[in-house]
Amino acid sequence: MAAASSLKLQIEGMDCAACALKIETAVARLPGVSDINVSYAGGTLALNVDPDRTSQRTIEEKIRALGYRPAGSAPQARPALPTKRVREPWWQATKARLVFMTGALFAAAFVASFFLPEWDTWLYATAALISVVPFARRAVAGALAGSPFSIETLMAVAALGAVAIGEAEEAAVVIFLFAVGELLETVAAGRARAGIEALIDLVPRTALRRASTGVTETVAVEALAIDDRVVVRPGDRIPSDGVVEEGSSEVNEAPVTGESMPILKEPGAKVYAGSINANGELCVRITHVAADNTIARIIHMVEEAQESKAPTARMIDRFSRWYTPAAMAVAALIMVVPPLAFGGDWMTWIYRGLATLLIACPCALVISTPAAIASGLAAGARQGLLIKGGAALETLGKVITIAFDKTGTLTRGHPKVTDVIALSGSDDDVLARAAAVERNVSHPLGVAIVEAAKERALELPATFGGGIAVPGKAVTARLKSGFASVGSPRHAAEGTEIPADVRDRVLALESEGKTVVVLMAGKKIEGLIALRDEPRDDAAEGVRRLKARGVNILMLSGDNQRTASAIAAGLGLEARGELLPDAKLAEIGRLKQAGPIAMVGDGINDAPALAAASVGIAMGGGTDVALETADAALLRDRVEGVADLIALSQATLGNIWQNIALALALKAVFLATTLFGVTTLWMAILADTGATVLVTANALRLLAYQPPK
């Protein structure tokens, strides 16, 4: 027996959630098939299949029997570069041909009835019976494949029943309107898919590759390898992820990350595929091949997310399995109970029962959730908010607590000079001398001191020989004026007596969560420098926006409690410090007992906590870990992105419940009017079609969603 292999098929004509459910039910009955994922939003069927038990051809024949067309297959592995489907114009689609055919038959019967009025019933009956054949075949195929109560079944039974009781004209109209409704679903589904496929246009198909000789040549993007150098001219799109090696320019990353302002890129800066180079020529070293760049990952992740079902969608799928047969039973009771129990007219109540069948079509209800989820995922991807599935998108809107890691999440991830206190000379003198001592050292504190001196454009004193570092204590270098050292207050206290007022200053700075270093010349203290990993520029605003939505926020950190509390106090949130990874994991578990919790981290050292939370959110500008480990990732690497995620999720949940309420309300209204004899058959099918179109249109509004500021 061969091992099960992965298969992914593109399905043409699968334009609603009910269609996807029918295909899933049929394929699940085939031997050797497992792990089925059907996405109406993506128009795909993914599964595992044992080829010795069921061949790909058998699967495709089963799909064709249901009235859909397998348009191509691909392995589950990611393609070399995402490509668009070749789509035929809507008026050439199978469903458009059905509209034209049913419309032409009805029009022919209508015209002929003027010349042969005595034959009008037979003319309309003939038109209706011919028109219903394609739908009846799909209904029979669905019944044989395990879906006896499909939408086609309801429509075919209603149409044939109308012909049987002499309402052939209405039967022909019903079939035509049903075909129109299916075509409208196709057009709407195409618009939703275009929202994601538009990302594919962001990546150029060619690049200017620079050879080792300096000569450039135009090559296909797929031909680029890691460590290739490419030239990106002003106005060009960056062909793949990489690092700038030469040149400087502003780069518009809005198409990828949603960042509205161009960002200055200089040597060493990361750039993303699809970003637009603005005003200078760049030489970029490629770090990801075309199949693995940020755009390809975004598209792949959103496609996978659309294939996964949200909890509400699964609930509605279960609901629809008994809803449709229950609706048929109710329609049957409407047909027989009034005539038998109350002496009602048989034809009148059969007619009303048939109208009830049409009103009961669950298409609008079934599509209410997946349409909104697909639009929400696409809207998020356009803004650099990557969400790995409908379940994560739903859960985000329900979280009651958000836990942030500190370093690299709420803070910049590297120390910055906050205070310079001169005890001898000026502040600039102290900073310049300290930077001179530290300039050849790679310790983060030393790098921060040198960076601060550069920002002030200070001229550094010359040193004689390299600095000598004693780990955990000090760095010493020889300046023109003699030996100078930059070290910890404890090290300084070992070499000299620290005055009481200086000790007080050190303690005051440390109480603010800052690290203090002492500049000494010989045994004389010349100044103090305080450093701290400062909050991100948008951290306070991001926290404020989350609090405004009623979310509880706290910070979980491995730093000492004093440092964690100082940072948290400035942002207006609670802090829990000195948490080792296992303690942080236990804290997430404790908080989770009170309700859904989201954990926000850098996607590397916080992986256990991200996995344990209800939703894990990774910061990190599209790094491999950020895209692979968490349930959601923020390409813009901003704290406000968490608030944007929550806002998008809540907007999507609101859209879902609007759709459900709209679908059920319309059905309730038309059911009542049907029982009182107001609704005709063509009005009933128009009501169902209209509800489906309204629900889909409402869901598509999310494609233009912008988070509130």
XYZ file of C-alpha atoms in Angstrom:
709
model
C 0.000 0.000 0.000
C 1.377 3.379 -0.982
C 1.733 6.135 1.577
C -0.881 8.878 1.505
C 0.175 11.850 -0.601
C -0.958 15.449 -0.495
C -3.096 16.832 -3.296
C -4.469 20.292 -3.944
C -7.047 20.988 -6.660
C -8.373 24.272 -7.961
C -12.154 24.075 -8.334
C -14.011 26.299 -10.791
C -17.656 27.070 -10.005
C -17.351 26.569 -6.237
C -18.552 29.999 -5.193
C -20.348 29.562 -1.880
C -19.890 27.787 1.424
C -22.760 25.384 0.621
C -20.886 24.308 -2.514
C -17.752 23.688 -0.445
C -19.724 21.669 2.107
C -21.213 19.515 -0.649
C -17.775 18.788 -2.145
C -16.312 18.033 1.287
C -19.123 15.560 2.035
C -18.743 13.798 -1.312
C -14.945 13.494 -1.209
C -14.977 12.317 2.425
C -16.930 9.208 1.326
C -14.096 8.085 -0.974
C -11.746 5.400 0.428
C -8.245 6.456 1.425
C -9.066 10.171 1.627
C -8.338 12.186 4.783
C -7.506 15.693 6.087
C -9.924 17.412 3.707
C -9.844 21.208 3.552
C -12.215 22.927 1.130
C -11.964 26.699 0.708
C -14.723 28.379 -1.256
C -12.881 31.688 -0.735
C -9.737 30.315 -2.356
C -11.557 27.971 -4.724
C -9.375 25.056 -3.637
C -9.649 21.491 -2.339
C -6.696 20.168 -0.316
C -6.521 16.592 0.984
C -4.393 13.551 1.672
C -5.133 10.501 -0.478
C -3.881 6.939 -0.774
C -3.434 6.566 -4.574
C -3.825 2.766 -4.341
C -7.376 3.201 -3.024
C -8.554 6.350 -4.820
C -6.920 7.966 -7.830
C -6.845 11.671 -8.595
C -8.991 10.980 -11.648
C -11.706 9.438 -9.433
C -11.701 12.520 -7.233
C -11.990 14.809 -10.247
C -14.852 12.767 -11.712
C -16.711 12.953 -8.402
C -16.313 16.750 -8.409
C -17.479 17.032 -12.034
C -20.562 14.949 -11.218
C -21.517 17.573 -8.630
C -21.408 20.285 -11.319
C -17.961 21.762 -10.604
C -14.796 21.712 -12.679
C -11.323 20.784 -11.404
C -9.166 23.387 -13.148
C -5.738 22.090 -12.198
C -3.742 20.448 -9.469
C -0.630 21.301 -7.562
C 1.418 19.673 -4.812
C 0.921 20.990 -1.321
C 4.426 22.407 -1.304
C 4.725 26.105 -1.983
C 5.218 26.966 -5.683
C 8.358 28.711 -6.917
C 6.483 32.003 -7.079
C 2.762 32.628 -6.478
C 0.883 32.871 -9.757
C -2.563 34.083 -10.625
C -5.176 31.763 -12.006
C -6.180 32.303 -15.569
C -9.828 33.258 -15.176
C -12.337 33.403 -17.969
C -14.642 36.443 -18.127
C -17.791 35.959 -16.046
C -20.015 35.970 -19.110
C -18.144 32.920 -20.466
C -18.492 30.875 -17.280
C -20.713 27.793 -17.046
C -23.132 29.581 -14.731
C -23.439 32.476 -17.184
C -24.343 30.013 -19.932
C -27.028 28.579 -17.661
C -28.451 32.078 -17.165
C -28.525 32.678 -20.904
C -30.082 29.262 -21.560
C -32.819 29.515 -18.918
C -33.504 33.132 -19.866
C -33.758 32.261 -23.553
C -36.157 29.366 -22.883
C -38.382 31.546 -20.723
C -38.307 34.350 -23.327
C -39.156 31.874 -26.110
C -42.111 30.519 -24.130
C -43.265 34.061 -23.364
C -43.184 35.122 -27.030
C -44.757 31.889 -28.283
C -47.625 32.203 -25.800
C -48.795 35.338 -27.635
C -49.257 33.330 -30.829
C -50.463 30.126 -29.176
C -52.305 31.295 -26.047
C -54.095 27.993 -25.625
C -50.691 26.284 -25.336
C -49.113 28.733 -22.867
C -49.086 26.299 -19.927
C -47.420 23.629 -22.045
C -44.895 26.128 -23.436
C -43.850 27.315 -19.997
C -43.832 23.739 -18.680
C -41.507 22.679 -21.499
C -39.188 25.640 -20.801
C -39.179 24.854 -17.082
C -38.545 21.116 -17.512
C -35.631 21.694 -19.894
C -34.178 24.431 -17.691
C -34.330 22.361 -14.507
C -32.354 19.432 -15.967
C -28.816 20.735 -15.113
C -29.879 21.548 -11.563
C -31.747 18.258 -11.120
C -28.653 16.343 -12.261
C -26.580 18.166 -9.646
C -29.237 17.421 -7.016
C -29.176 13.691 -7.847
C -25.349 13.644 -7.870
C -25.303 15.406 -4.517
C -27.800 12.951 -3.051
C -25.732 9.981 -4.268
C -22.604 11.628 -2.788
C -24.145 12.093 0.650
C -25.865 15.500 0.380
C -29.543 14.703 -0.273
C -30.775 18.046 1.061
C -28.783 20.394 -1.151
C -29.933 23.784 -2.406
C -30.409 22.276 -5.878
C -32.724 19.674 -4.327
C -34.926 22.349 -2.776
C -35.067 24.350 -5.993
C -35.698 21.344 -8.259
C -38.486 19.990 -6.037
C -40.135 23.414 -5.885
C -39.906 23.927 -9.651
C -41.233 20.463 -10.534
C -43.996 20.840 -7.952
C -45.011 24.166 -9.470
C -45.255 22.543 -12.922
C -47.339 19.728 -11.430
C -49.933 22.111 -9.936
C -50.185 24.183 -13.123
C -47.862 27.079 -12.167
C -45.410 26.380 -14.999
C -44.803 30.083 -15.726
C -43.632 30.702 -12.162
C -41.532 27.544 -12.287
C -39.642 28.876 -15.330
C -39.101 32.237 -13.611
C -37.855 30.519 -10.433
C -35.261 28.510 -12.351
C -34.053 31.596 -14.225
C -33.734 33.643 -11.010
C -31.908 30.783 -9.299
C -29.395 30.708 -12.168
C -28.956 34.487 -11.894
C -28.346 34.156 -8.147
C -25.638 31.535 -8.720
C -23.958 33.809 -11.271
C -23.996 36.717 -8.812
C -22.312 34.456 -6.240
C -19.600 33.672 -8.802
C -18.930 37.354 -9.448
C -18.853 38.158 -5.709
C -16.515 35.247 -4.946
C -14.225 36.417 -7.747
C -14.005 39.867 -6.176
C -13.099 38.367 -2.798
C -10.346 36.219 -4.343
C -9.005 39.206 -6.244
C -8.291 40.877 -2.897
C -5.552 38.343 -2.172
C -4.415 37.762 -5.731
C -3.692 41.491 -6.025
C -0.706 40.843 -3.740
C 0.850 38.732 -6.476
C 1.132 41.829 -8.687
C 3.429 43.427 -6.098
C 6.388 41.236 -7.030
C 8.212 42.109 -10.268
C 8.875 39.238 -12.644
C 12.444 40.318 -13.521
C 15.436 41.726 -11.657
C 18.751 43.411 -12.511
C 21.369 40.992 -11.196
C 24.907 42.290 -10.747
C 27.673 39.836 -11.584
C 31.006 39.743 -9.720
C 32.492 41.696 -12.646
C 30.060 44.538 -12.028
C 28.028 43.852 -15.176
C 24.246 43.751 -14.712
C 21.875 41.429 -16.526
C 18.091 41.075 -16.534
C 16.972 37.733 -15.097
C 13.693 36.185 -13.992
C 12.991 36.652 -10.290
C 12.803 32.857 -9.914
C 16.454 32.674 -11.011
C 17.699 34.753 -8.064
C 19.672 32.812 -5.459
C 20.603 33.693 -1.895
C 23.562 36.129 -1.775
C 22.960 37.353 -5.334
C 23.334 41.124 -5.692
C 20.604 43.043 -7.496
C 20.397 46.689 -8.512
C 17.137 48.453 -7.667
C 16.685 51.736 -9.506
C 14.393 54.600 -8.428
C 10.798 53.617 -9.143
C 11.549 49.873 -9.266
C 10.008 47.301 -6.968
C 12.420 45.260 -4.856
C 12.420 41.756 -6.406
C 12.944 39.703 -3.228
C 13.755 40.081 0.459
C 17.292 41.230 1.110
C 19.744 43.556 2.842
C 20.991 46.847 1.433
C 24.739 46.724 0.713
C 25.252 49.968 -1.212
C 23.378 53.236 -1.587
C 20.633 54.896 0.383
C 17.058 55.674 -0.547
C 13.583 56.008 0.863
C 11.513 52.873 0.307
C 7.726 52.715 0.285
C 6.753 49.570 2.201
C 3.021 50.342 2.264
C 2.102 47.541 -0.191
C 3.742 44.983 2.125
C 3.546 46.215 5.715
C 0.882 48.919 5.497
C 3.371 51.538 6.758
C 2.183 54.782 5.185
C 5.453 56.771 5.373
C 8.509 55.912 3.222
C 11.409 54.546 5.283
C 15.053 55.507 4.764
C 17.127 52.448 3.877
C 20.901 52.530 4.239
C 23.555 49.782 4.150
C 22.576 47.008 6.563
C 18.820 47.716 6.410
C 16.344 44.941 5.554
C 14.067 45.373 2.539
C 11.019 43.360 1.466
C 9.925 42.016 -1.881
C 7.303 44.257 -3.459
C 8.460 47.458 -1.728
C 8.941 50.453 -4.030
C 12.304 52.228 -4.213
C 11.715 55.981 -4.241
C 14.683 58.189 -5.042
C 18.089 56.507 -4.964
C 19.775 53.483 -6.474
C 20.291 50.530 -4.132
C 22.402 47.417 -4.334
C 20.622 44.655 -2.408
C 21.970 41.282 -1.324
C 19.218 38.666 -1.660
C 18.427 36.772 1.560
C 15.290 34.860 0.467
C 14.526 33.216 -2.868
C 11.295 34.035 -4.688
C 9.398 31.080 -3.207
C 10.245 32.179 0.318
C 10.056 35.975 0.260
C 7.657 37.971 2.423
C 4.969 38.388 -0.264
C 5.023 34.656 -1.088
C 4.738 33.843 2.609
C 1.851 36.268 3.079
C -0.085 34.798 0.156
C 0.622 31.227 1.245
C -0.380 31.949 4.845
C -3.633 33.685 3.890
C -4.534 30.838 1.533
C -3.992 28.339 4.336
C -5.975 30.533 6.711
C -8.922 30.637 4.326
C -8.879 26.842 4.109
C -9.277 26.529 7.883
C -12.753 26.972 9.329
C -13.642 29.430 12.049
C -15.644 28.140 15.050
C -18.784 30.006 13.949
C -18.470 28.566 10.432
C -18.201 25.033 11.829
C -21.239 25.677 14.022
C -23.282 26.899 11.058
C -22.158 23.902 8.972
C -23.503 21.588 11.676
C -26.665 23.668 11.903
C -27.266 23.526 8.139
C -27.050 19.713 8.107
C -30.297 19.434 10.037
C -31.769 22.814 9.072
C -32.435 21.863 5.425
C -34.207 18.534 6.076
C -36.159 20.228 8.880
C -37.202 22.961 6.428
C -38.383 20.316 3.941
C -40.381 18.648 6.705
C -42.003 21.973 7.635
C -42.826 22.628 3.972
C -44.435 19.176 3.745
C -46.535 19.902 6.839
C -47.651 23.232 5.345
C -48.802 21.346 2.246
C -50.832 18.636 3.985
C -51.941 19.807 7.450
C -54.290 22.711 6.476
C -56.162 20.669 3.804
C -56.435 17.556 5.989
C -57.110 19.206 9.347
C -58.949 22.376 8.361
C -60.354 21.632 4.911
C -58.008 24.064 3.133
C -57.578 24.108 -0.648
C -54.948 21.583 -1.684
C -53.513 23.635 -4.551
C -53.246 26.759 -2.408
C -51.345 25.040 0.385
C -49.127 22.991 -1.922
C -48.180 26.281 -3.592
C -47.378 27.850 -0.207
C -45.362 24.782 0.793
C -43.317 25.037 -2.390
C -42.651 28.724 -1.691
C -41.504 27.730 1.818
C -39.021 25.307 0.255
C -37.452 28.129 -1.762
C -37.350 30.493 1.198
C -35.657 27.786 3.276
C -32.566 27.665 1.030
C -29.700 28.075 3.575
C -27.173 29.616 1.177
C -27.205 33.111 2.707
C -26.875 31.667 6.208
C -24.073 29.257 5.320
C -22.057 31.947 3.520
C -22.454 34.529 6.309
C -19.344 33.502 8.265
C -16.771 32.323 5.670
C -17.400 35.379 3.467
C -16.696 37.728 6.385
C -13.670 35.712 7.545
C -12.147 35.675 4.048
C -12.604 39.432 3.690
C -11.182 40.059 7.176
C -8.087 37.964 6.463
C -7.511 39.774 3.163
C -8.002 43.214 4.739
C -5.524 42.345 7.482
C -2.908 41.085 5.019
C -3.059 44.388 3.116
C -2.230 46.233 6.344
C 0.606 43.987 7.480
C -1.621 42.087 9.948
C -1.105 38.413 9.175
C -3.598 36.016 10.765
C -3.275 32.272 10.333
C -6.922 31.279 10.271
C -10.527 32.047 10.987
C -10.261 30.594 14.499
C -7.485 33.050 15.423
C -9.354 35.948 13.801
C -12.483 35.162 15.830
C -10.614 34.601 19.104
C -8.754 37.916 18.872
C -12.016 39.800 19.198
C -12.955 37.852 22.332
C -9.724 38.121 24.362
C -10.100 39.699 27.780
C -6.376 39.864 28.621
C -3.280 40.661 26.576
C 0.147 39.810 27.987
C 3.183 41.562 26.488
C 6.776 40.490 26.664
C 9.012 43.473 27.512
C 12.302 43.336 25.626
C 11.863 43.806 21.887
C 8.080 43.921 22.174
C 7.064 46.892 24.311
C 10.637 48.199 24.226
C 13.125 48.720 21.416
C 15.184 45.687 22.397
C 18.443 47.571 22.921
C 19.597 50.103 25.566
C 19.681 53.826 24.970
C 21.411 56.599 26.906
C 18.793 58.468 28.957
C 20.869 60.577 31.362
C 24.397 62.023 31.402
C 25.464 63.591 34.710
C 28.815 65.400 34.703
C 30.709 65.637 37.995
C 33.686 67.150 36.215
C 33.458 69.168 33.002
C 30.354 69.180 30.781
C 27.888 66.451 29.916
C 29.301 66.303 26.391
C 32.830 65.884 27.762
C 31.713 62.957 29.918
C 29.843 61.282 27.051
C 32.718 61.803 24.579
C 35.341 60.357 26.957
C 33.120 57.373 27.810
C 32.472 56.729 24.092
C 36.208 56.877 23.400
C 36.778 54.145 25.993
C 33.908 52.022 24.628
C 34.324 52.565 20.889
C 36.009 49.206 20.169
C 33.769 47.165 22.471
C 30.730 45.164 21.315
C 28.856 45.160 24.648
C 25.297 46.594 24.187
C 25.875 49.309 26.797
C 29.087 50.399 25.115
C 27.457 50.393 21.679
C 24.640 52.579 23.062
C 27.126 55.078 24.545
C 29.016 55.354 21.252
C 25.713 55.760 19.369
C 24.639 58.583 21.727
C 27.927 60.403 21.121
C 27.399 60.084 17.349
C 23.890 61.504 17.654
C 25.347 64.569 19.386
C 28.121 64.760 16.749
C 30.806 64.746 19.454
C 34.503 64.499 18.639
C 35.982 61.605 20.571
C 39.374 61.862 22.264
C 42.143 59.707 20.801
C 43.001 56.441 22.518
C 46.362 54.708 22.675
C 45.881 50.992 22.172
C 42.653 49.052 22.473
C 40.353 49.024 25.479
C 40.772 46.316 28.079
C 37.488 44.773 29.225
C 36.937 43.034 32.554
C 33.561 41.243 32.108
C 30.905 42.464 34.502
C 33.119 45.224 35.862
C 34.642 47.825 33.515
C 36.348 48.740 30.256
C 39.621 50.660 30.568
C 41.477 52.594 27.848
C 44.383 55.032 27.762
C 43.485 58.555 26.695
C 45.839 61.486 26.170
C 45.087 62.658 29.720
C 45.693 59.217 31.214
C 43.779 56.002 31.872
C 39.965 56.174 31.965
C 37.443 53.469 32.722
C 33.708 52.953 32.279
C 32.261 50.452 34.714
C 29.587 49.516 37.178
C 29.041 51.484 40.414
C 30.141 48.383 42.329
C 33.447 48.317 40.448
C 33.896 52.038 41.069
C 33.326 51.499 44.785
C 36.150 48.962 44.833
C 38.615 51.597 43.637
C 37.478 54.750 45.422
C 35.080 56.197 47.951
C 31.794 57.254 46.290
C 30.359 60.425 47.829
C 26.933 60.118 49.461
C 25.257 62.494 46.981
C 26.587 60.465 44.042
C 25.339 57.230 45.643
C 21.931 58.835 46.029
C 21.878 59.800 42.351
C 22.825 56.277 41.338
C 20.065 54.792 43.495
C 17.507 57.266 42.120
C 18.389 56.355 38.518
C 18.315 52.629 39.264
C 14.897 52.996 40.906
C 13.670 54.136 37.479
C 14.791 50.828 35.978
C 17.968 52.288 34.468
C 21.444 50.812 34.343
C 24.102 53.234 35.579
C 27.781 53.234 34.543
C 30.508 55.377 36.087
C 33.236 57.215 34.144
C 36.460 57.351 36.152
C 39.845 58.944 35.472
C 42.234 57.107 37.704
C 40.419 57.094 41.051
C 38.371 60.213 40.330
C 34.687 59.911 39.362
C 34.039 62.248 36.404
C 30.411 61.418 35.631
C 27.490 59.051 35.529
C 25.688 57.699 32.448
C 22.285 56.029 32.738
C 20.881 53.692 30.074
C 17.617 51.874 29.644
C 15.832 49.798 27.047
C 13.250 52.474 26.279
C 9.633 51.828 25.210
C 8.836 51.924 21.518
C 7.547 55.252 20.233
C 4.025 53.904 19.810
C 3.908 51.683 22.917
C 1.961 54.134 25.088
C -0.583 54.833 22.347
C -0.966 51.117 21.608
C -1.639 50.378 25.275
C -4.112 53.268 25.497
C -6.062 52.020 22.475
C -6.262 48.502 23.911
C -7.480 49.798 27.260
C -10.119 51.842 25.458
C -11.480 48.547 24.098
C -11.828 47.164 27.615
C -8.912 44.732 27.411
C -6.809 43.980 30.519
C -3.092 44.457 29.801
C 0.001 43.351 31.673
C 3.703 42.872 31.006
C 5.519 39.593 31.648
C 9.292 39.942 31.799
C 12.387 38.026 32.762
C 14.009 41.268 33.955
C 14.166 42.188 37.622
C 10.904 43.455 39.088
C 12.267 46.979 39.602
C 13.162 47.444 35.934
C 9.938 45.839 34.727
C 7.817 47.993 37.041
C 9.581 51.188 35.960
C 8.901 50.531 32.272
C 5.329 49.415 32.950
C 4.557 52.464 35.104
C 5.487 54.765 32.241
C 3.052 52.930 29.987
C 0.258 52.657 32.522
C 0.119 48.901 32.923
C 0.891 46.157 35.442
C 4.213 44.300 35.368
C 5.345 40.892 36.574
C 9.101 40.509 36.488
C 11.766 37.883 37.182
C 9.785 35.272 35.228
C 11.795 32.417 33.768
C 10.258 30.749 30.672
C 8.520 28.053 32.740
C 7.139 30.665 35.155
C 5.915 32.789 32.247
C 4.208 29.706 30.812
C 2.516 28.996 34.155
C 1.330 32.610 34.370
C -0.259 32.332 30.905
C -2.042 29.163 32.007
C -3.351 30.850 35.161
C -4.634 33.891 33.248
C -6.221 31.675 30.599
C -8.575 30.179 33.183
C -10.396 33.527 33.383
C -10.983 33.734 29.628
C -9.212 33.996 26.254
C -5.733 35.539 26.479
C -3.368 36.797 23.793
C 0.397 36.720 24.247
C 2.558 39.205 22.324
C 6.247 38.381 21.932
C 9.138 38.398 19.499
C 8.417 34.912 18.189
C 11.744 33.405 19.361
C 12.364 33.252 23.109
C 8.639 33.571 23.847
C 7.638 30.572 21.708
C 6.295 28.439 24.635
C 4.126 31.295 25.938
C 2.932 32.149 22.415
C 1.870 28.543 21.911
C 0.142 28.295 25.308
C -1.959 31.447 24.873
C -5.380 31.429 23.211
C -3.773 33.513 20.439
C -0.043 34.085 19.989
C 0.969 37.350 18.300
C 4.528 37.733 17.026
C 6.314 41.026 16.551
C 9.316 41.090 14.294
C 8.939 42.586 10.841
C 8.189 39.410 8.916
C 11.061 37.237 10.172
C 10.842 33.514 9.542
C 9.976 32.811 13.176
C 7.385 35.602 13.315
C 5.556 34.144 10.331
C 5.798 30.483 11.339
C 5.399 30.212 15.118
C 2.474 32.397 16.181
C -1.206 32.599 15.250
C -0.736 36.167 14.021
C 2.232 38.337 13.053
C 2.703 42.107 12.761
C 4.795 43.025 9.728
C 4.955 46.684 10.756
C 6.538 45.640 14.066
C 4.509 48.198 16.022
C 2.628 47.856 19.313
C -0.355 49.655 17.788
C -0.650 46.697 15.437
C -2.024 44.651 18.346
C -4.852 47.176 18.764
C -5.405 47.045 14.993
C -5.708 43.245 15.188
C -8.282 43.432 17.971
C -10.241 46.121 16.094
C -10.218 44.068 12.861
C -11.375 40.948 14.698
C -14.196 42.791 16.439
C -15.261 44.357 13.125
C -15.263 40.888 11.519
C -17.299 39.382 14.368
C -19.769 42.259 14.048
C -19.999 41.639 10.309
C -20.659 37.924 10.876
C -23.552 38.583 13.255
C -24.953 41.229 10.903
C -24.914 38.634 8.125
C -26.555 35.954 10.272
C -29.242 38.376 11.489
C -29.874 39.603 7.930
C -30.212 36.070 6.544
C -32.520 34.855 9.317
C -34.616 38.038 9.412
C -35.328 37.954 5.669
C -36.306 34.292 5.885
C -38.587 34.958 8.855
C -40.337 37.841 7.066
C -40.878 35.895 3.857
C -41.964 32.778 5.720
C -44.689 34.807 7.418
C -45.820 36.405 4.156
C -45.833 32.986 2.476
C -48.136 31.487 5.087
C -50.558 34.382 4.523
C -50.417 33.875 0.748
C -48.575 37.119 -0.073
C -45.325 35.614 -1.392
C -45.205 34.044 -4.849
C -42.692 31.436 -5.945
C -40.583 33.898 -7.900
C -40.603 36.304 -4.956
C -39.439 33.463 -2.684
C -36.433 32.578 -4.855
C -35.673 36.269 -5.330
C -35.710 36.678 -1.556
C -33.172 33.872 -1.154
C -30.967 35.196 -3.948
C -31.264 38.713 -2.602
C -30.305 37.607 0.901
C -27.221 35.837 -0.456
C -26.156 38.891 -2.457
C -26.746 41.236 0.500
C -24.764 39.018 2.881
C -21.898 38.717 0.408
C -21.865 42.459 -0.290
C -21.839 43.191 3.436
C -18.883 40.845 3.910
C -16.996 42.459 1.025
C -17.179 45.793 2.870
C -14.431 44.437 5.122
C -12.000 44.492 2.198
C -11.910 48.283 2.552
C -11.615 48.164 6.363
C -9.232 50.636 7.991
C -8.555 50.391 11.748
C -9.759 53.383 13.780
C -7.114 55.740 15.112
